[in-house]
mmCIF file of C-alpha atoms in Angstrom:
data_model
loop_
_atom_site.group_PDB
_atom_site.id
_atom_site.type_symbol
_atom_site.label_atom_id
_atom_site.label_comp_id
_atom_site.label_asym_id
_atom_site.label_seq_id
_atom_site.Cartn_x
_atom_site.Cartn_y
_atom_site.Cartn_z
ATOM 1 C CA UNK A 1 -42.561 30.926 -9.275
ATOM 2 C CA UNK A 2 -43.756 27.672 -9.345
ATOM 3 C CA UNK A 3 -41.416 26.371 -11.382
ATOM 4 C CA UNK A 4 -38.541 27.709 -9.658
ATOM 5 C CA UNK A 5 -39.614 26.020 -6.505
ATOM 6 C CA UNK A 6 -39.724 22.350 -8.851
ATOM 7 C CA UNK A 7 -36.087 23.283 -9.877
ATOM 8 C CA UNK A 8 -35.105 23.954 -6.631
ATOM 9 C CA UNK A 9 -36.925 20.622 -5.691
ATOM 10 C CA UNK A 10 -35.287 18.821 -8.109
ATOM 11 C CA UNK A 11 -31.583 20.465 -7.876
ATOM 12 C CA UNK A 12 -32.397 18.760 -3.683
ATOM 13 C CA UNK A 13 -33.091 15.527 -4.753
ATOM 14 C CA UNK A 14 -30.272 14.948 -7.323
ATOM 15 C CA UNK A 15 -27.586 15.865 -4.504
ATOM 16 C CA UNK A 16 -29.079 13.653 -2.297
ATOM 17 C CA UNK A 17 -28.875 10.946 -4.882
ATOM 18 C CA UNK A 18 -25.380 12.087 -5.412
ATOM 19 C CA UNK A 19 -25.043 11.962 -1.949
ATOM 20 C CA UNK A 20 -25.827 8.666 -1.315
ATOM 21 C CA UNK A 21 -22.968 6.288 -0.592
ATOM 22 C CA UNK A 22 -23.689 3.611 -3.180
ATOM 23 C CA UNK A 23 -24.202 -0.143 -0.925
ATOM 24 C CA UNK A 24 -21.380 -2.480 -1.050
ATOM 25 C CA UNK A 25 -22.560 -6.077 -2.629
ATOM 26 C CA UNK A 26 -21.789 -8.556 0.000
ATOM 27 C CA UNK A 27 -18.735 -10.495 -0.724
ATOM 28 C CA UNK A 28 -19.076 -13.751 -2.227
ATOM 29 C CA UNK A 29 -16.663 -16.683 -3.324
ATOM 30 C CA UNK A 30 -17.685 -20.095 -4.459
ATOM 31 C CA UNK A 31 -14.500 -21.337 -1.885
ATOM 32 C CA UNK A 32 -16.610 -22.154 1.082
ATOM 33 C CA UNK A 33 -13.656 -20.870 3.816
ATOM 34 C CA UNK A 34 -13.237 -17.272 2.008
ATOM 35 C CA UNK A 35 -15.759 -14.866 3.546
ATOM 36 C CA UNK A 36 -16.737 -17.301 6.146
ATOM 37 C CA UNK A 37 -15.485 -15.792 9.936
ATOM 38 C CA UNK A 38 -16.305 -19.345 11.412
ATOM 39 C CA UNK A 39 -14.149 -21.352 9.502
ATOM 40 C CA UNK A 40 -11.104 -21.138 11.307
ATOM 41 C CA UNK A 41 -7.377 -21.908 10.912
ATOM 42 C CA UNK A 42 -6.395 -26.074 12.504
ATOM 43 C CA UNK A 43 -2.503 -25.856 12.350
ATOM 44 C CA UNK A 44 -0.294 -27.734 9.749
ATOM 45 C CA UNK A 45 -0.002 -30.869 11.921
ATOM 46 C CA UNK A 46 -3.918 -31.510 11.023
ATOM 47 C CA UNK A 47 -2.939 -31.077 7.576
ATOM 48 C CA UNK A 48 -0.247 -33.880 7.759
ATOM 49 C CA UNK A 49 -2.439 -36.125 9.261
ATOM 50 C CA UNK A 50 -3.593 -36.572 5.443
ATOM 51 C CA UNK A 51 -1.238 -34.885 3.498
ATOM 52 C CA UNK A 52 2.339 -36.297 4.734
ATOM 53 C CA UNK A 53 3.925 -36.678 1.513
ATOM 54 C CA UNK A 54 2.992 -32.922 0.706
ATOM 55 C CA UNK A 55 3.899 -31.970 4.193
ATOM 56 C CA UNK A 56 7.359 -33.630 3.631
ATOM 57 C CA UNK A 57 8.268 -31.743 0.913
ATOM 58 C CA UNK A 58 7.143 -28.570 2.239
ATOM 59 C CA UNK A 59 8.473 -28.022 5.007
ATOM 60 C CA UNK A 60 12.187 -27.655 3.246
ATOM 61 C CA UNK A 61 10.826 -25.295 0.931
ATOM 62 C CA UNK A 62 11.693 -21.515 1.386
ATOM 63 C CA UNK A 63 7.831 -20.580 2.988
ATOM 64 C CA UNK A 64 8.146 -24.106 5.425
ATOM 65 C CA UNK A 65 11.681 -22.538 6.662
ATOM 66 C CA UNK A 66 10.976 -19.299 6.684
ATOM 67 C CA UNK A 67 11.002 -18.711 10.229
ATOM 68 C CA UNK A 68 12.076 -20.519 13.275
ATOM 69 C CA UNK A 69 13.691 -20.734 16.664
ATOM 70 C CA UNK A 70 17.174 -19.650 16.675
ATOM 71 C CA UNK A 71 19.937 -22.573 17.342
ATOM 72 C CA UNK A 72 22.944 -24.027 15.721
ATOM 73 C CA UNK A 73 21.140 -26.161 13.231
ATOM 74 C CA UNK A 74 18.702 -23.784 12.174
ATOM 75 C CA UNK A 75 21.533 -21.231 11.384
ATOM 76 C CA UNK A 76 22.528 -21.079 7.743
ATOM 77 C CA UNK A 77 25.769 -18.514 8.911
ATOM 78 C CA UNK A 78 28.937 -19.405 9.467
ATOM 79 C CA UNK A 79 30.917 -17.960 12.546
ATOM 80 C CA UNK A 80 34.166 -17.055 13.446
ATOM 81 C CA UNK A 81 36.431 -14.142 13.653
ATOM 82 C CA UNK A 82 35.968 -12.984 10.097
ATOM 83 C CA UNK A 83 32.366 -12.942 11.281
ATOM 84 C CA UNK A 84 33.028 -9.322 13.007
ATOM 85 C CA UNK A 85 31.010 -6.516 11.785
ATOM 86 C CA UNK A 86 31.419 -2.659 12.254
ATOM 87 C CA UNK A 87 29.192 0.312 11.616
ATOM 88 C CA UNK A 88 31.172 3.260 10.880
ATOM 89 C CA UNK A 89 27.757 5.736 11.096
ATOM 90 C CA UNK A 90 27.094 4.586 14.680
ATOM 91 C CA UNK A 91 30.948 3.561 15.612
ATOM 92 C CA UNK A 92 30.040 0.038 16.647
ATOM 93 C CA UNK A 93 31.064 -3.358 16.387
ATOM 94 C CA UNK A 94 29.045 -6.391 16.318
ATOM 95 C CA UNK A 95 30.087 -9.866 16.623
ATOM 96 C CA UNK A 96 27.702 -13.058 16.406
ATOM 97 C CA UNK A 97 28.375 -15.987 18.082
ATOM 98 C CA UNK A 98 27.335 -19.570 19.403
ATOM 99 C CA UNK A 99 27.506 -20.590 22.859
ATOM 100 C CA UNK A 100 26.516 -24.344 23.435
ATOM 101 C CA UNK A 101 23.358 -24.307 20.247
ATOM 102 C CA UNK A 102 22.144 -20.773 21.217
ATOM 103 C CA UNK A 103 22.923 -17.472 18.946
ATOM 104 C CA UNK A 104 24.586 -14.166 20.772
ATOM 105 C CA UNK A 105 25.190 -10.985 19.193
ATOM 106 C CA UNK A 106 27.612 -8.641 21.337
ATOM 107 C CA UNK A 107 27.445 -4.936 20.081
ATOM 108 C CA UNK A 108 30.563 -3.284 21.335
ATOM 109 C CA UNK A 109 32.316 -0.003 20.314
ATOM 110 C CA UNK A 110 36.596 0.754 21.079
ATOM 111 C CA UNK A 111 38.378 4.116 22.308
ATOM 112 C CA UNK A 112 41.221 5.571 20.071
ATOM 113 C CA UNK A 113 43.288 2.964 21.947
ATOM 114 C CA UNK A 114 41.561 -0.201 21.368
ATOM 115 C CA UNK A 115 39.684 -0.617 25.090
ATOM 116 C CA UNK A 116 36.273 -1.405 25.054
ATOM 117 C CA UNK A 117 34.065 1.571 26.002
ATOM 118 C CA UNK A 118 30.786 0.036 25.267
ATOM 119 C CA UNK A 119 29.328 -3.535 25.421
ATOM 120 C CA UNK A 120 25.782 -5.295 25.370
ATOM 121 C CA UNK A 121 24.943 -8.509 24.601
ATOM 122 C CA UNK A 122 21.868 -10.151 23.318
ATOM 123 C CA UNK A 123 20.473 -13.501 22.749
ATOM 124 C CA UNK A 124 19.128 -13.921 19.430
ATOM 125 C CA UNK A 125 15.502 -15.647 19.993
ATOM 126 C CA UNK A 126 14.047 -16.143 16.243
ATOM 127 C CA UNK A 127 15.956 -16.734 12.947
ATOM 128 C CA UNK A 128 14.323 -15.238 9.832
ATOM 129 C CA UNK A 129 14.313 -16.259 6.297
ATOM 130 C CA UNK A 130 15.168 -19.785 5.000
ATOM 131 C CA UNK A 131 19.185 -19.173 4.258
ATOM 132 C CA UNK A 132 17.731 -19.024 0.444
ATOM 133 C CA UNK A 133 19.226 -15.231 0.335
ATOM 134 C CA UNK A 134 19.546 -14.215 4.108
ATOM 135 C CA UNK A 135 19.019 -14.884 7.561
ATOM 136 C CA UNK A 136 17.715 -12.016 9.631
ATOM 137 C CA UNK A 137 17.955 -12.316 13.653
ATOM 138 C CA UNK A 138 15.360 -11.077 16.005
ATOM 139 C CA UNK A 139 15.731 -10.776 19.843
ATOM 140 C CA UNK A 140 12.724 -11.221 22.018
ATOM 141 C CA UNK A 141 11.988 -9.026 25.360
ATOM 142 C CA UNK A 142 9.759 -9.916 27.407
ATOM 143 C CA UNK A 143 7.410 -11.007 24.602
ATOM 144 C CA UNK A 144 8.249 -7.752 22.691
ATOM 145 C CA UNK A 145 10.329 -8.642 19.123
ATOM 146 C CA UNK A 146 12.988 -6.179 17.401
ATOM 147 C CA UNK A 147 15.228 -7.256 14.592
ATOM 148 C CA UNK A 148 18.802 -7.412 15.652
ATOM 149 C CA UNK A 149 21.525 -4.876 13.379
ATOM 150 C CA UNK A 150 23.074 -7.701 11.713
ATOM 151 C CA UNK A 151 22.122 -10.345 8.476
ATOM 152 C CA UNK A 152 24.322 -13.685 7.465
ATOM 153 C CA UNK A 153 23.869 -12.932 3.380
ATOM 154 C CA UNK A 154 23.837 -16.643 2.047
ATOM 155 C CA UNK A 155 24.892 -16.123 -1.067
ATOM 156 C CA UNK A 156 28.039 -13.881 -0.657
ATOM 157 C CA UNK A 157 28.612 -15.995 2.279
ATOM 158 C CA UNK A 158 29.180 -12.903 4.949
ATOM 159 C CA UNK A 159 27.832 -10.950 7.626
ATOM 160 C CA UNK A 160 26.727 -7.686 7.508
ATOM 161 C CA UNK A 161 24.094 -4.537 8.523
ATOM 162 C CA UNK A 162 20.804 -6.051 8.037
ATOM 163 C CA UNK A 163 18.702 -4.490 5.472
ATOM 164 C CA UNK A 164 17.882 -0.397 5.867
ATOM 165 C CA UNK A 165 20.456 -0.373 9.191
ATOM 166 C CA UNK A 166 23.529 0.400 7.167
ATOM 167 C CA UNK A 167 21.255 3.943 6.766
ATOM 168 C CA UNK A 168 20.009 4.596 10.706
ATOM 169 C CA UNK A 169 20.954 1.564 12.957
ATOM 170 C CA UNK A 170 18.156 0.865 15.271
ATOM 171 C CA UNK A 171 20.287 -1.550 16.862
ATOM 172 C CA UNK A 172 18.062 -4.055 19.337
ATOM 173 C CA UNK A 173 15.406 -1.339 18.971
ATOM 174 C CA UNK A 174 13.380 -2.293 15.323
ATOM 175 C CA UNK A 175 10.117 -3.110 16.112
ATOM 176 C CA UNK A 176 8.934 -5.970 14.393
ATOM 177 C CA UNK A 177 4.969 -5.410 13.552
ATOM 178 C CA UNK A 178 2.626 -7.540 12.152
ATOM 179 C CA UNK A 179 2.806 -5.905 8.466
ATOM 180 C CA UNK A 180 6.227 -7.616 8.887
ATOM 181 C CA UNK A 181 5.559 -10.982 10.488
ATOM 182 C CA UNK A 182 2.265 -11.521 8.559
ATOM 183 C CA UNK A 183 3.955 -12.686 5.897
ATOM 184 C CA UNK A 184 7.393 -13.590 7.232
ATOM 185 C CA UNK A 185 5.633 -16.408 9.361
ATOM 186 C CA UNK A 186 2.180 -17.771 10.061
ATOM 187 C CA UNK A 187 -0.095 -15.327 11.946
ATOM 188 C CA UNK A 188 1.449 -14.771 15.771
ATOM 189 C CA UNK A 189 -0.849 -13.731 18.034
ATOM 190 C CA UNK A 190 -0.869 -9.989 18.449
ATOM 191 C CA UNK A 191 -1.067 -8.816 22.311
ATOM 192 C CA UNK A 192 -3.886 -6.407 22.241
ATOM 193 C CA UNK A 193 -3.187 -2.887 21.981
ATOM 194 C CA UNK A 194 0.609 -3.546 21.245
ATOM 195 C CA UNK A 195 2.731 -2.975 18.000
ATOM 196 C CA UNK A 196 4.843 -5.828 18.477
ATOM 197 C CA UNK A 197 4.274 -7.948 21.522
ATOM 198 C CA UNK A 198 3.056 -11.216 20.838
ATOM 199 C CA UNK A 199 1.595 -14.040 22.863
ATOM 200 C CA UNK A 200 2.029 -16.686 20.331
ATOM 201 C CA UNK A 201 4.708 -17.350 17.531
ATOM 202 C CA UNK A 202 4.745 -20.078 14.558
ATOM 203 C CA UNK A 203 7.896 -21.912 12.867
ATOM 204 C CA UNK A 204 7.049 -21.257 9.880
ATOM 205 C CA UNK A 205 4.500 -20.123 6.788
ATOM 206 C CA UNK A 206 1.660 -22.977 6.861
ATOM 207 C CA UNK A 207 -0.426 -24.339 4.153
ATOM 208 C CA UNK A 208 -3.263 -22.173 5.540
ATOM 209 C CA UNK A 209 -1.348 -19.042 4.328
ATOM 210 C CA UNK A 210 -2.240 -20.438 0.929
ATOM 211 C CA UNK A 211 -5.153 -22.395 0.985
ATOM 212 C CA UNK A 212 -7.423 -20.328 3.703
ATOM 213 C CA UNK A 213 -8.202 -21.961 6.684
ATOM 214 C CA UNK A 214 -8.998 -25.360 6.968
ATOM 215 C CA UNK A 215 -11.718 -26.242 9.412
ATOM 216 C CA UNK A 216 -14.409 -26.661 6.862
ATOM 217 C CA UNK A 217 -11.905 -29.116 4.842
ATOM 218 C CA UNK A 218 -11.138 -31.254 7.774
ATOM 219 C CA UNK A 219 -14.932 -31.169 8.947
ATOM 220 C CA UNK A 220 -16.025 -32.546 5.709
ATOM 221 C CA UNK A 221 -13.910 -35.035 5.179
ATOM 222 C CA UNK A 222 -14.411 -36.540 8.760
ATOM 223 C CA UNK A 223 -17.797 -36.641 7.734
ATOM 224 C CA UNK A 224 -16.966 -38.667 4.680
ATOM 225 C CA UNK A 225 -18.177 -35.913 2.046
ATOM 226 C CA UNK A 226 -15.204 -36.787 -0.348
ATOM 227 C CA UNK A 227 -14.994 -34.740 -3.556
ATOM 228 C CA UNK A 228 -13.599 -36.553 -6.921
ATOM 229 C CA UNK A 229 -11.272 -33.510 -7.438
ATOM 230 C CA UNK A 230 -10.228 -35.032 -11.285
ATOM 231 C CA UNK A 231 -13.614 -34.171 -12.041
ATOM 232 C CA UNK A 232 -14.417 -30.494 -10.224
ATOM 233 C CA UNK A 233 -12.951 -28.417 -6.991
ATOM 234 C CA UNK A 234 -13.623 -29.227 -3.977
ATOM 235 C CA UNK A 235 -14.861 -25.696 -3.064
ATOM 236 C CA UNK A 236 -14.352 -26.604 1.068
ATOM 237 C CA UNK A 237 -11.131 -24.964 1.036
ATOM 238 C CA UNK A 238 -8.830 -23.006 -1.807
ATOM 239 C CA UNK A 239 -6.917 -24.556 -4.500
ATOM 240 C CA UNK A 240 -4.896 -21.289 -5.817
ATOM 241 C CA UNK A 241 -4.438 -23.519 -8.874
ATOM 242 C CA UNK A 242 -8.150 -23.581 -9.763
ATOM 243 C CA UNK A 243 -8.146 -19.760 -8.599
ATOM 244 C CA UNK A 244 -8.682 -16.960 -11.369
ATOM 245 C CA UNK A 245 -5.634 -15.735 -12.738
ATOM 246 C CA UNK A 246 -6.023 -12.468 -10.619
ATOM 247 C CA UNK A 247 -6.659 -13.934 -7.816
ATOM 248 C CA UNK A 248 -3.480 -16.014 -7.858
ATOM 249 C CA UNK A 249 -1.406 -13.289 -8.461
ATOM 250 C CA UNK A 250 -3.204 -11.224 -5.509
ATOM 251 C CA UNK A 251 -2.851 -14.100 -3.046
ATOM 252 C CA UNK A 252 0.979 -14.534 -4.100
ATOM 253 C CA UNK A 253 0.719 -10.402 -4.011
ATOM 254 C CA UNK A 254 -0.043 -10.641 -0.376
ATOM 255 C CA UNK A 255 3.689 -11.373 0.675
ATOM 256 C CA UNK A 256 5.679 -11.029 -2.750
ATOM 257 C CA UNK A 257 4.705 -7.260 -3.916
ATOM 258 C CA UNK A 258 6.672 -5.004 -1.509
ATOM 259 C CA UNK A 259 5.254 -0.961 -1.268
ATOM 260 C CA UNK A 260 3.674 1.250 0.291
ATOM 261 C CA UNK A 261 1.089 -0.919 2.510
ATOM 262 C CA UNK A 262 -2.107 0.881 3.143
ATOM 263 C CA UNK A 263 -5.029 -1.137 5.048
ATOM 264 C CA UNK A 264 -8.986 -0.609 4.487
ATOM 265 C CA UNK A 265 -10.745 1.274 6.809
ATOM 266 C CA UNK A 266 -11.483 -1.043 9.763
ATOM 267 C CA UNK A 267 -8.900 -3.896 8.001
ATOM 268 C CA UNK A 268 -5.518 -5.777 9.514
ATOM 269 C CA UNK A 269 -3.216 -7.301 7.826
ATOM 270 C CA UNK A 270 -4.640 -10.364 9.357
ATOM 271 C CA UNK A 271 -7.919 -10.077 7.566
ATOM 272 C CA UNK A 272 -6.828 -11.116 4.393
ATOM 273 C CA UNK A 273 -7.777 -14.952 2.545
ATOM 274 C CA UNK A 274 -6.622 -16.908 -0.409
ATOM 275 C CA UNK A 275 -9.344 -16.469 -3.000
ATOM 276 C CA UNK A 276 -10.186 -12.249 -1.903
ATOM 277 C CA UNK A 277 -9.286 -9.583 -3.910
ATOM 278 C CA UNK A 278 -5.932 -8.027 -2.393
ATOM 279 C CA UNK A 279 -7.647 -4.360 -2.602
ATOM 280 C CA UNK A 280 -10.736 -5.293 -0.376
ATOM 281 C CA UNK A 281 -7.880 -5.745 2.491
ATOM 282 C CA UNK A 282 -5.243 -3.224 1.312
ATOM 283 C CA UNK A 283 -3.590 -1.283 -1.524
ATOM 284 C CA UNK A 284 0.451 -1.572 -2.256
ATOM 285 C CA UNK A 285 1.609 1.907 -4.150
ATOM 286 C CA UNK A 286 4.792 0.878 -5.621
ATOM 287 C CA UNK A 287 7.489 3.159 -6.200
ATOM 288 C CA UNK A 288 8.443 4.294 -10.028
ATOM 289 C CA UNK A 289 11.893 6.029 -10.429
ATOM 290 C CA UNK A 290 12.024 8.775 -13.597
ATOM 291 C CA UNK A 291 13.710 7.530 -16.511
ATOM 292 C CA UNK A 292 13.902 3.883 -14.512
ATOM 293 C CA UNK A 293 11.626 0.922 -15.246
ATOM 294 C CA UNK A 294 14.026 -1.750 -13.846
ATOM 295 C CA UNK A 295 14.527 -0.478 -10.247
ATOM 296 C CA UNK A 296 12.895 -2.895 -7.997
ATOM 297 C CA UNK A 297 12.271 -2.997 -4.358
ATOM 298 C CA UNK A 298 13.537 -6.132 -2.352
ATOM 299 C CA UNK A 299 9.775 -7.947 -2.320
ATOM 300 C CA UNK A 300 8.881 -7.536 -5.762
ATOM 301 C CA UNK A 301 8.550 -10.673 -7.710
ATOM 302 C CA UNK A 302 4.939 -10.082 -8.492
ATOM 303 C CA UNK A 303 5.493 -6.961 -10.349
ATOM 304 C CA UNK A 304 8.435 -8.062 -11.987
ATOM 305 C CA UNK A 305 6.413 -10.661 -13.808
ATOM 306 C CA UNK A 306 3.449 -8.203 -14.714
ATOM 307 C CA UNK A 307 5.734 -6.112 -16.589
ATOM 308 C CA UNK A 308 7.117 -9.151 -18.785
ATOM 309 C CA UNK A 309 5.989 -10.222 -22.149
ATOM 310 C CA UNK A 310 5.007 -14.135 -20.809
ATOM 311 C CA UNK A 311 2.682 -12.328 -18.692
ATOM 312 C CA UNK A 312 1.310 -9.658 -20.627
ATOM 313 C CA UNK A 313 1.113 -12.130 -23.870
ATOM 314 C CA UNK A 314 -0.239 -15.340 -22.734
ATOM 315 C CA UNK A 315 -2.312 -16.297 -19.218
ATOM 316 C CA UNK A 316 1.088 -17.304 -17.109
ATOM 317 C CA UNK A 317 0.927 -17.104 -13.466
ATOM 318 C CA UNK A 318 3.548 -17.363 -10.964
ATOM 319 C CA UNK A 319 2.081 -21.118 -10.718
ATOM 320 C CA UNK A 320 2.856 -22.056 -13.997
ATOM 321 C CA UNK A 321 6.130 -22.448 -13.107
ATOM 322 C CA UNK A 322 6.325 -22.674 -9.444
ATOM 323 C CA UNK A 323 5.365 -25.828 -7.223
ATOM 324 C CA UNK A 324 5.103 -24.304 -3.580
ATOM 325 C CA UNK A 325 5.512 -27.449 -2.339
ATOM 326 C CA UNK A 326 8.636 -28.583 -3.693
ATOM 327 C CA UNK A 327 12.213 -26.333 -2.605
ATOM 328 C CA UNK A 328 13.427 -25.582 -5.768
ATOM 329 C CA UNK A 329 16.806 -26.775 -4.220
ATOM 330 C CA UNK A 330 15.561 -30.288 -4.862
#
C-alpha cells in the first residue's frame, strides 16, 4: 500500500510540473530604445535638426510620401472626363475631381433614361500611397477615417475600384483601423475605445518606424556622449544595418509581409520596435494555394525573397540592395 500511495504521490507532482507554465526570460536587446517604455518617439523634425542631408533624401522616397493631406500637388492622378468610374455590382458611378486644390469624389447612379437618381459627394481628406503603384483616397468624418471606392493606378495611368471593392463596395463606409494605418503612416493617435477615430494623424512613415524611437539618441548626444560609429554601434538607438539578419527581415516584415495578422495576447499593433522579434508582437499566416508556389498577396515582398535562391544561398537581406533613404526614382 505504501507504495501505491508514493506512485500516486509522484504521478501529483509530475502534473504539476507539467502544469507549470514555464517563466518567460525578460526581453533583452543590446539597442538601448528596444524594450525600454520610456524612451519615447521625438518626431522627424528632431531628426533633421542633425540629419538634413538624410532627411532630404527621404522624404521623396516611397515610406517619406507614403501618406499625406489630400490637394492638387500631392495627387499623382490625373482628372478629367475619362476619369469616370462605374461599378456594375452596386450600379454606381464615381467621378473624382478638383475644385480650387481640394479632391471630391461624387458617387452617383442613372435611371434607364440617363437622370440622376442618386448623388453624394465627399471630400477626400488623406491621400495614400506615394503614386509609386497607387494612390488610395480616404475621407475623414468627424475624426472617423474610411477609404473612399476609388484608386488612381500609377502605372496603367487610370482610375478604378480600389483594391477588394470591385468584390463588395463599401463605398465611404471602409473603416480604416490601425492594422492598416500602422504601417501605411507613422503611428496616429488612436481615440480610445474606437476602431478608427483618431485624434492625431502624420504625413508620412518617419525614421522612427525604422530606427525605434529616438529620445535616448537625441538625449545622448545633447549630452555630448558621441559614439565613433566606424569603430562599433552606437547601441542608443537601432541601426537595422548592424541588426541580425532576422531581425532585419522581421522589422521590414512588420509592413512588407501581408497575411493573416494575429496580435499577442495583451499586444497592438503599436507595440512593436525595430530590433524585436516580429512573433513576440504578432504572427502573419500566409496563404499557400495547392499546386501554386507563385501566388502572392499584394504586401508580400518579404516572402518573395525568402523563397529565392540569393536568400536561401548566401546571407542577403532586403538591405543589401535597398537604401531606404534614397527613392529608387533617383
Amino acid at each position: 500500500m505504501r507504495y501505491v500511495y508514493l506512485l500516486f504521490a509522484l504521478a501529483l507532482l509530475s502534473l504539476w510540473f507539467c502544469a507549470r507554465e514555464p517563466v518567460a526570460e525578460p526581453a533583452s536587446s543590446l539597442w538601448r530604445n528596444v524594450y525600454a517604455d520610456s524612451i519615447h518617439y521625438v518626431g522627424m523634425a528632431t531628426c533633421q535638426s542633425c540629419h538634413s542631408n538624410i532627411h532630404a533624401t527621404f522624404i521623396q522616397t516611397g515610406m517619406g510620401r507614403s501618406f499625406g493631406t489630400a490637394h492638387a500637388r500631392r495627387s499623382d492622378a490625373s482628372f478629367g472626363t475619362h476619369a469616370l468610374v462605374y461599378d456594375s455590382l452596386s450600379d454606381l458611378y464615381y467621378f473624382p475631381y478638383l475644385r480650387d486644390s481640394s479632391l471630391f469624389i461624387r458617387e452617383f447612379r442613372l435611371d434607364a433614361q440617363g437622370d440622376t437618381v442618386h448623388k453624394r459627394v465627399e471630400q477626400v481628406a488623406y491621400i495614400i500611397g506615394s503614386g509609386h503603384h497607387t494612390n488610395s483616397h480616404l475621407v475623414n468624418f468627424n475624426g472617423y477615417v474610411y477609404q473612399a471606392p476609388i484608386t488612381y493606378y500609377t502605372q496603367e495611368a487610370r482610375w478604378d475600384m480600389a483594391p477588394g471593392f470591385d468584390e463588395f463596395n463599401e463605398r465611404f463606409g471602409r473603416l480604416l483601423t490601425s492594422e492598416c494605418l500602422t504601417c501605411h503612416n507613422d503611428y496616429p493617435q488612436l481615440a480610445e475605445g474606437s476602431q478608427n477615430r483618431y485624434n492625431t494623424m502624420p504625413e508620412g512613415i518617419s525614421c522612427e518606424r525604422c530606427h525605434g524611437p529616438g529620445e535616448l539618441h537625441v538625449r545622448d548626444k545633447l549630452a555630448g556622449i558621441i559614439v565613433d560609429t566606424a569603430a562599433g554601434p552606437d547601441y542608443s538607438i537601432v541601426n537595422p544595418r548592424r541588426l541580425p539578419r532576422d531581425l532585419q527581415m522581421d522589422l521590414c516584415q512588420r509592413c512588407h509581409l501581408q497575411g493573416i495578422a494575429l496580435l499577442e495576447p495583451g499586444k497592438t499593433f503599436y507595440d512593436f520596435r525595430p530590433g524585436m522579434p516580429l512573433r513576440e508582437v504578432f504572427n502573419v499566416y500566409l496563404p499557400r494555394f495547392t499546386n501554386s508556389h507563385e501566388k502572392f498577396i499584394m504586401a508580400s515582398q518579404a516572402d518573395r525573397l525568402r523563397l529565392s535562391n540569393c536568400y536561401m544561398q548566401s546571407e542577403m537581406s532586403c538591405l543589401t540592395c535597398h537604401n531606404p533613404h534614397q527613392s529608387v526614382q533617383t
